[in-house]
């Protein structure tokens, strides 16, 4: 997805490229939210988690996932509502490309739902006694010496 | 309710959530929500969406994934091997010899990569085994690698700087340009320390490699060509200014792809891995930025930063005192937080204060990047420590201890740029004219 | 006591923002502190193109936006961006009056109310060489930042370049763009005089900032407070337009002091540009339909 923005960059520059690139990057990151979450890329402070017993850790993980699920559920609700309003009000993008704004916004509405599903999925995994995917993924990645994802 | 009390309440909630392990972006947003829902009369739901939309669908931020991608490509290429070979023959006569490859290597790789952990990992991958095999002091090697890796975010391009520029609404190019001289200063300080240490401990520096002929040196230096070309290209694009930061990043990606292809390390697998890694990393950063932008809105609606700035003003701190206090605060934050979270967490409150005290936002950007560099090597949470821990199996506290002298160099650099702010401002002023 | 937040897109030192602050102070005084308006300058609360929506959805009770920016949504908002329709402060005032009922109607449909408008100084052409006619402008690297400026580029045969406001100074210094249309204030703030030496005072159009309020928030005020807001708005409109006119002269002088040549456009250039304006007005009328025609008629009649 990023590749396209590069191609545009090198090709003929039309007026609305900036808006399109911005929407495109945003859309890519919105869609990737669930994937990045599962993959353990979302940063958190693991100091306490790593120093407590596995039992306490599980309780904490459940609490975090529950809080996360509520927060992201709220986000998903408003993302969809706002996008729906944009469509209802017939709001059009300002700038050079008069595109109905709900079209790019829909990427976020959808991405936030995917993230919500991913968090609920993790919550279920942990409630069933499993280890969260994002913890396992980070451990595996670091065991391979891959630190490219850490800024 | 007193506004500062509200601020205190939000701070407590934030501390609890953060230490409990709730994801940073969500913590920021939850605090923002509490502030808006209970202490203002705006509609938090709509604002939540606006924050995500405004902070992510912006053209300035398009540079971010591109710079990340560039680093990902180079991380997976053979660049560092080539660099080591190219630098080796020239350092035989300098006190400390090959130990300087860590500093120079990180400096050079830092000018094409925007990440500290990637710089540290890339250079360590090659330099660490080579240096230890030849019998160089493990302590100095580890310390210099951990700390010099942070040059990746001080020498442009820098992902941290992009994030700061977005948070502070400052010019990315200006901040990039401002990073060059402090970067060189820091390299000089690091190398200076290595020279000083080597002169004091001549017994711990292994003998030089067999001397090479001049022709041989030149031949080996050929390895540096691809990287040099890429650096000159990027620096030139920045200084000549014929591209914006985003375009510069796009050209950088193309350049790195060409370089990786040329060194025959570009396969579909590495290309794909790099692309996926980029998407995830940028997604993570954008998610944090969105959460922070929502919290910033809360701050604006409640007026907490204004009150806080007034309060700080009422204490009549001198600017230097303010910087001292902030340094201590950031040092403490830096022990447990990563750099990007550190910047976005504090920007809403600290930036108005800084501006009121008469500091330049570009200067403050470099100041904060230097503090983030320190945060990367302070336990318990420091990415460069994790990188080296993983590569050597050494405990991260040992690595942190080895970094202490270099850590001191960073503090010296902070003092120097505070006393002589021109180190930071002279280059951007020269290239882009004084700021209005 | 009621608190309103007012998001504005321009820096605190811009005369529009200063005028807003004065308006807020007036309201505070007139209502005896019953209505407090906090001005959030420099897009610190909402970005420029989000402000209108924020007022509509009640995220902010009141806000300021540049009307031509909303022309994609409805051409009526873009009436003050038609080149060479209204080319002086007097005509701009006339146009504002003709535009008002239509804007009122549009905003009312979205649950908002127009308080007042203030014009920006008239738009001239910044260019790196002397120009006698539109033919001289062919091939210029022209900054396009709105549908109208992009269309002008197309009509005069210039190459449109999209540059963000923040990157304008750099783009000018390095020659990525060598011409654009804007007011004297933009040229001064962006230090255009360092790289471009000519400003043609074409007075092409005077775009306006509109200050809008959420209808529900307004209705929630008591009668006396409502009156006070409307009164302060009226004063702010008169004051703002007067300052704008004074600023226009001040900026022209300031630009000249910085070595920029303030040029009176040649008759040929004026005629050429009027032609460009006529084409764009025709285009605009096509888009704006009967309301647009009624608006132009109302403007021409007075
Ligand atoms: Na860098
Ligand atoms: Na740390």
PDB file of C-alpha atoms in Angstrom, chain B residues 5-141:
ATOM      1  CA  UNK B   5      -7.131  18.952  40.582  1.00  0.00           C
ATOM      2  CA  UNK B   6      -8.772  17.534  37.450  1.00  0.00           C
ATOM      3  CA  UNK B   7      -5.319  17.334  35.924  1.00  0.00           C
ATOM      4  CA  UNK B   8      -4.082  15.466  38.975  1.00  0.00           C
ATOM      5  CA  UNK B   9      -6.992  13.042  38.789  1.00  0.00           C
ATOM      6  CA  UNK B  10      -6.301  12.315  35.115  1.00  0.00           C
ATOM      7  CA  UNK B  11      -2.642  11.774  35.946  1.00  0.00           C
ATOM      8  CA  UNK B  12      -3.530   9.222  38.607  1.00  0.00           C
ATOM      9  CA  UNK B  13      -5.856   7.350  36.249  1.00  0.00           C
ATOM     10  CA  UNK B  14      -3.127   7.345  33.638  1.00  0.00           C
ATOM     11  CA  UNK B  15      -0.536   5.977  36.048  1.00  0.00           C
ATOM     12  CA  UNK B  16      -2.816   3.177  37.197  1.00  0.00           C
ATOM     13  CA  UNK B  17      -3.794   2.109  33.689  1.00  0.00           C
ATOM     14  CA  UNK B  18      -0.260   2.358  32.322  1.00  0.00           C
ATOM     15  CA  UNK B  19       1.374   0.392  35.089  1.00  0.00           C
ATOM     16  CA  UNK B  20      -1.398  -2.195  34.943  1.00  0.00           C
ATOM     17  CA  UNK B  21      -0.384  -2.912  31.354  1.00  0.00           C
ATOM     18  CA  UNK B  22      -3.194  -1.254  29.396  1.00  0.00           C
ATOM     19  CA  UNK B  23      -1.950  -0.283  25.941  1.00  0.00           C
ATOM     20  CA  UNK B  24      -0.564   3.237  25.877  1.00  0.00           C
ATOM     21  CA  UNK B  25      -2.790   4.566  23.107  1.00  0.00           C
ATOM     22  CA  UNK B  26      -5.899   3.306  24.897  1.00  0.00           C
ATOM     23  CA  UNK B  27      -4.729   4.744  28.209  1.00  0.00           C
ATOM     24  CA  UNK B  28      -4.315   8.148  26.625  1.00  0.00           C
ATOM     25  CA  UNK B  29      -7.748   7.984  25.051  1.00  0.00           C
ATOM     26  CA  UNK B  30      -9.441   6.781  28.248  1.00  0.00           C
ATOM     27  CA  UNK B  31      -7.939   9.655  30.235  1.00  0.00           C
ATOM     28  CA  UNK B  32      -9.030  12.007  27.486  1.00  0.00           C
ATOM     29  CA  UNK B  33     -12.540  10.606  27.642  1.00  0.00           C
ATOM     30  CA  UNK B  34     -12.833  10.960  31.414  1.00  0.00           C
ATOM     31  CA  UNK B  35     -11.722  14.575  31.159  1.00  0.00           C
ATOM     32  CA  UNK B  36     -14.184  15.443  28.413  1.00  0.00           C
ATOM     33  CA  UNK B  37     -17.163  13.488  29.683  1.00  0.00           C
ATOM     34  CA  UNK B  38     -17.081  14.843  33.223  1.00  0.00           C
ATOM     35  CA  UNK B  39     -15.436  18.235  33.026  1.00  0.00           C
ATOM     36  CA  UNK B  40     -16.484  19.816  29.715  1.00  0.00           C
ATOM     37  CA  UNK B  41     -19.695  20.152  27.741  1.00  0.00           C
ATOM     38  CA  UNK B  42     -18.419  18.953  24.364  1.00  0.00           C
ATOM     39  CA  UNK B  43     -19.333  15.567  22.900  1.00  0.00           C
ATOM     40  CA  UNK B  44     -16.466  13.121  23.512  1.00  0.00           C
ATOM     41  CA  UNK B  45     -17.647  10.517  21.009  1.00  0.00           C
ATOM     42  CA  UNK B  46     -17.498  12.881  18.061  1.00  0.00           C
ATOM     43  CA  UNK B  47     -14.208  14.296  19.278  1.00  0.00           C
ATOM     44  CA  UNK B  48     -12.765  10.817  19.516  1.00  0.00           C
ATOM     45  CA  UNK B  49     -13.439  10.256  15.876  1.00  0.00           C
ATOM     46  CA  UNK B  50     -12.168  13.714  14.899  1.00  0.00           C
ATOM     47  CA  UNK B  51      -8.925  13.066  16.742  1.00  0.00           C
ATOM     48  CA  UNK B  52      -8.301   9.815  14.935  1.00  0.00           C
ATOM     49  CA  UNK B  53      -9.235  11.288  11.632  1.00  0.00           C
ATOM     50  CA  UNK B  54      -7.306  14.551  11.957  1.00  0.00           C
ATOM     51  CA  UNK B  55      -4.157  13.028  13.327  1.00  0.00           C
ATOM     52  CA  UNK B  56      -3.973  10.131  10.908  1.00  0.00           C
ATOM     53  CA  UNK B  57      -5.310  11.457   7.621  1.00  0.00           C
ATOM     54  CA  UNK B  58      -2.675  14.135   7.350  1.00  0.00           C
ATOM     55  CA  UNK B  59      -0.135  14.628   4.643  1.00  0.00           C
ATOM     56  CA  UNK B  60       2.723  15.405   7.048  1.00  0.00           C
ATOM     57  CA  UNK B  61       2.322  12.008   8.651  1.00  0.00           C
ATOM     58  CA  UNK B  62       2.703  10.230   5.324  1.00  0.00           C
ATOM     59  CA  UNK B  63       6.477  10.609   5.817  1.00  0.00           C
ATOM     60  CA  UNK B  64       6.344   8.321   8.813  1.00  0.00           C
ATOM     61  CA  UNK B  65       5.605   4.950   7.175  1.00  0.00           C
ATOM     62  CA  UNK B  66       8.055   5.788   4.419  1.00  0.00           C
ATOM     63  CA  UNK B  67      10.940   6.436   6.800  1.00  0.00           C
ATOM     64  CA  UNK B  68      10.046   3.297   8.722  1.00  0.00           C
ATOM     65  CA  UNK B  69      10.000   1.292   5.521  1.00  0.00           C
ATOM     66  CA  UNK B  70      13.373   2.638   4.506  1.00  0.00           C
ATOM     67  CA  UNK B  71      14.831   1.415   7.789  1.00  0.00           C
ATOM     68  CA  UNK B  72      13.168  -1.966   7.403  1.00  0.00           C
ATOM     69  CA  UNK B  73      14.683  -2.465   3.973  1.00  0.00           C
ATOM     70  CA  UNK B  74      18.172  -1.490   5.091  1.00  0.00           C
ATOM     71  CA  UNK B  75      17.899  -3.600   8.225  1.00  0.00           C
ATOM     72  CA  UNK B  76      17.393  -6.611   5.989  1.00  0.00           C
ATOM     73  CA  UNK B  77      20.171  -5.699   3.548  1.00  0.00           C
ATOM     74  CA  UNK B  78      23.934  -6.348   3.665  1.00  0.00           C
ATOM     75  CA  UNK B  79      24.674  -2.692   4.247  1.00  0.00           C
ATOM     76  CA  UNK B  80      26.277  -3.094   7.670  1.00  0.00           C
ATOM     77  CA  UNK B  81      28.713  -5.813   6.539  1.00  0.00           C
ATOM     78  CA  UNK B  82      29.871  -3.592   3.730  1.00  0.00           C
ATOM     79  CA  UNK B  83      30.213  -0.642   6.035  1.00  0.00           C
ATOM     80  CA  UNK B  84      32.356  -2.539   8.513  1.00  0.00           C
ATOM     81  CA  UNK B  85      34.706  -3.724   5.779  1.00  0.00           C
ATOM     82  CA  UNK B  86      34.981  -0.225   4.389  1.00  0.00           C
ATOM     83  CA  UNK B  87      35.705   1.475   7.721  1.00  0.00           C
ATOM     84  CA  UNK B  88      38.094  -1.141   9.126  1.00  0.00           C
ATOM     85  CA  UNK B  89      41.373  -0.298   7.357  1.00  0.00           C
ATOM     86  CA  UNK B  90      41.213   3.408   8.195  1.00  0.00           C
ATOM     87  CA  UNK B  91      40.881   3.080  11.951  1.00  0.00           C
ATOM     88  CA  UNK B  92      43.993   0.999  12.646  1.00  0.00           C
ATOM     89  CA  UNK B  93      46.098   3.923  13.794  1.00  0.00           C
ATOM     90  CA  UNK B  94      43.535   5.765  15.944  1.00  0.00           C
ATOM     91  CA  UNK B  95      43.670   5.056  19.683  1.00  0.00           C
ATOM     92  CA  UNK B  96      40.826   2.647  20.322  1.00  0.00           C
ATOM     93  CA  UNK B  97      41.074   1.328  16.774  1.00  0.00           C
ATOM     94  CA  UNK B  98      38.094  -0.707  15.644  1.00  0.00           C
ATOM     95  CA  UNK B  99      35.989   0.385  18.600  1.00  0.00           C
ATOM     96  CA  UNK B 100      35.316   3.509  16.593  1.00  0.00           C
ATOM     97  CA  UNK B 101      33.539   1.415  13.992  1.00  0.00           C
ATOM     98  CA  UNK B 102      30.621   1.257  16.412  1.00  0.00           C
ATOM     99  CA  UNK B 103      30.360   5.047  16.604  1.00  0.00           C
ATOM    100  CA  UNK B 104      31.038   5.712  12.926  1.00  0.00           C
ATOM    101  CA  UNK B 105      28.880   2.802  11.829  1.00  0.00           C
ATOM    102  CA  UNK B 106      25.940   3.945  13.930  1.00  0.00           C
ATOM    103  CA  UNK B 107      26.453   7.514  12.727  1.00  0.00           C
ATOM    104  CA  UNK B 108      26.450   6.458   9.094  1.00  0.00           C
ATOM    105  CA  UNK B 109      23.596   4.017   9.419  1.00  0.00           C
ATOM    106  CA  UNK B 110      21.778   6.635  11.489  1.00  0.00           C
ATOM    107  CA  UNK B 111      21.812   8.962   8.503  1.00  0.00           C
ATOM    108  CA  UNK B 112      19.785   6.497   6.472  1.00  0.00           C
ATOM    109  CA  UNK B 113      17.648   4.955   9.202  1.00  0.00           C
ATOM    110  CA  UNK B 114      15.136   6.689  11.399  1.00  0.00           C
ATOM    111  CA  UNK B 115      15.082   4.258  14.273  1.00  0.00           C
ATOM    112  CA  UNK B 116      17.369   3.777  17.227  1.00  0.00           C
ATOM    113  CA  UNK B 117      16.692   0.080  17.820  1.00  0.00           C
ATOM    114  CA  UNK B 118      17.189  -0.737  14.132  1.00  0.00           C
ATOM    115  CA  UNK B 119      20.467   1.183  14.022  1.00  0.00           C
ATOM    116  CA  UNK B 120      21.693  -0.566  17.145  1.00  0.00           C
ATOM    117  CA  UNK B 121      20.635  -3.990  15.891  1.00  0.00           C
ATOM    118  CA  UNK B 122      22.053  -3.531  12.391  1.00  0.00           C
ATOM    119  CA  UNK B 123      25.474  -2.348  13.509  1.00  0.00           C
ATOM    120  CA  UNK B 124      25.684  -4.788  16.412  1.00  0.00           C
ATOM    121  CA  UNK B 125      24.919  -7.700  14.098  1.00  0.00           C
ATOM    122  CA  UNK B 126      28.286  -7.184  12.399  1.00  0.00           C
ATOM    123  CA  UNK B 127      30.458  -5.179  14.765  1.00  0.00           C
ATOM    124  CA  UNK B 128      29.775  -7.143  17.928  1.00  0.00           C
ATOM    125  CA  UNK B 129      31.132 -10.558  16.825  1.00  0.00           C
ATOM    126  CA  UNK B 130      34.050  -8.980  14.928  1.00  0.00           C
ATOM    127  CA  UNK B 131      35.167  -6.834  17.856  1.00  0.00           C
ATOM    128  CA  UNK B 132      34.794  -9.556  20.485  1.00  0.00           C
ATOM    129  CA  UNK B 133      36.656 -12.033  18.257  1.00  0.00           C
ATOM    130  CA  UNK B 134      39.591  -9.630  18.050  1.00  0.00           C
ATOM    131  CA  UNK B 135      39.591  -9.241  21.831  1.00  0.00           C
ATOM    132  CA  UNK B 136      38.306  -5.720  22.322  1.00  0.00           C
ATOM    133  CA  UNK B 137      36.865  -4.847  25.722  1.00  0.00           C
ATOM    134  CA  UNK B 138      33.372  -6.198  25.923  1.00  0.00           C
ATOM    135  CA  UNK B 139      32.270  -3.485  28.301  1.00  0.00           C
ATOM    136  CA  UNK B 140      33.202  -0.601  26.026  1.00  0.00           C
ATOM    137  CA  UNK B 141      31.901  -2.390  22.952  1.00  0.00           C
TER     138      UNK B 141
END
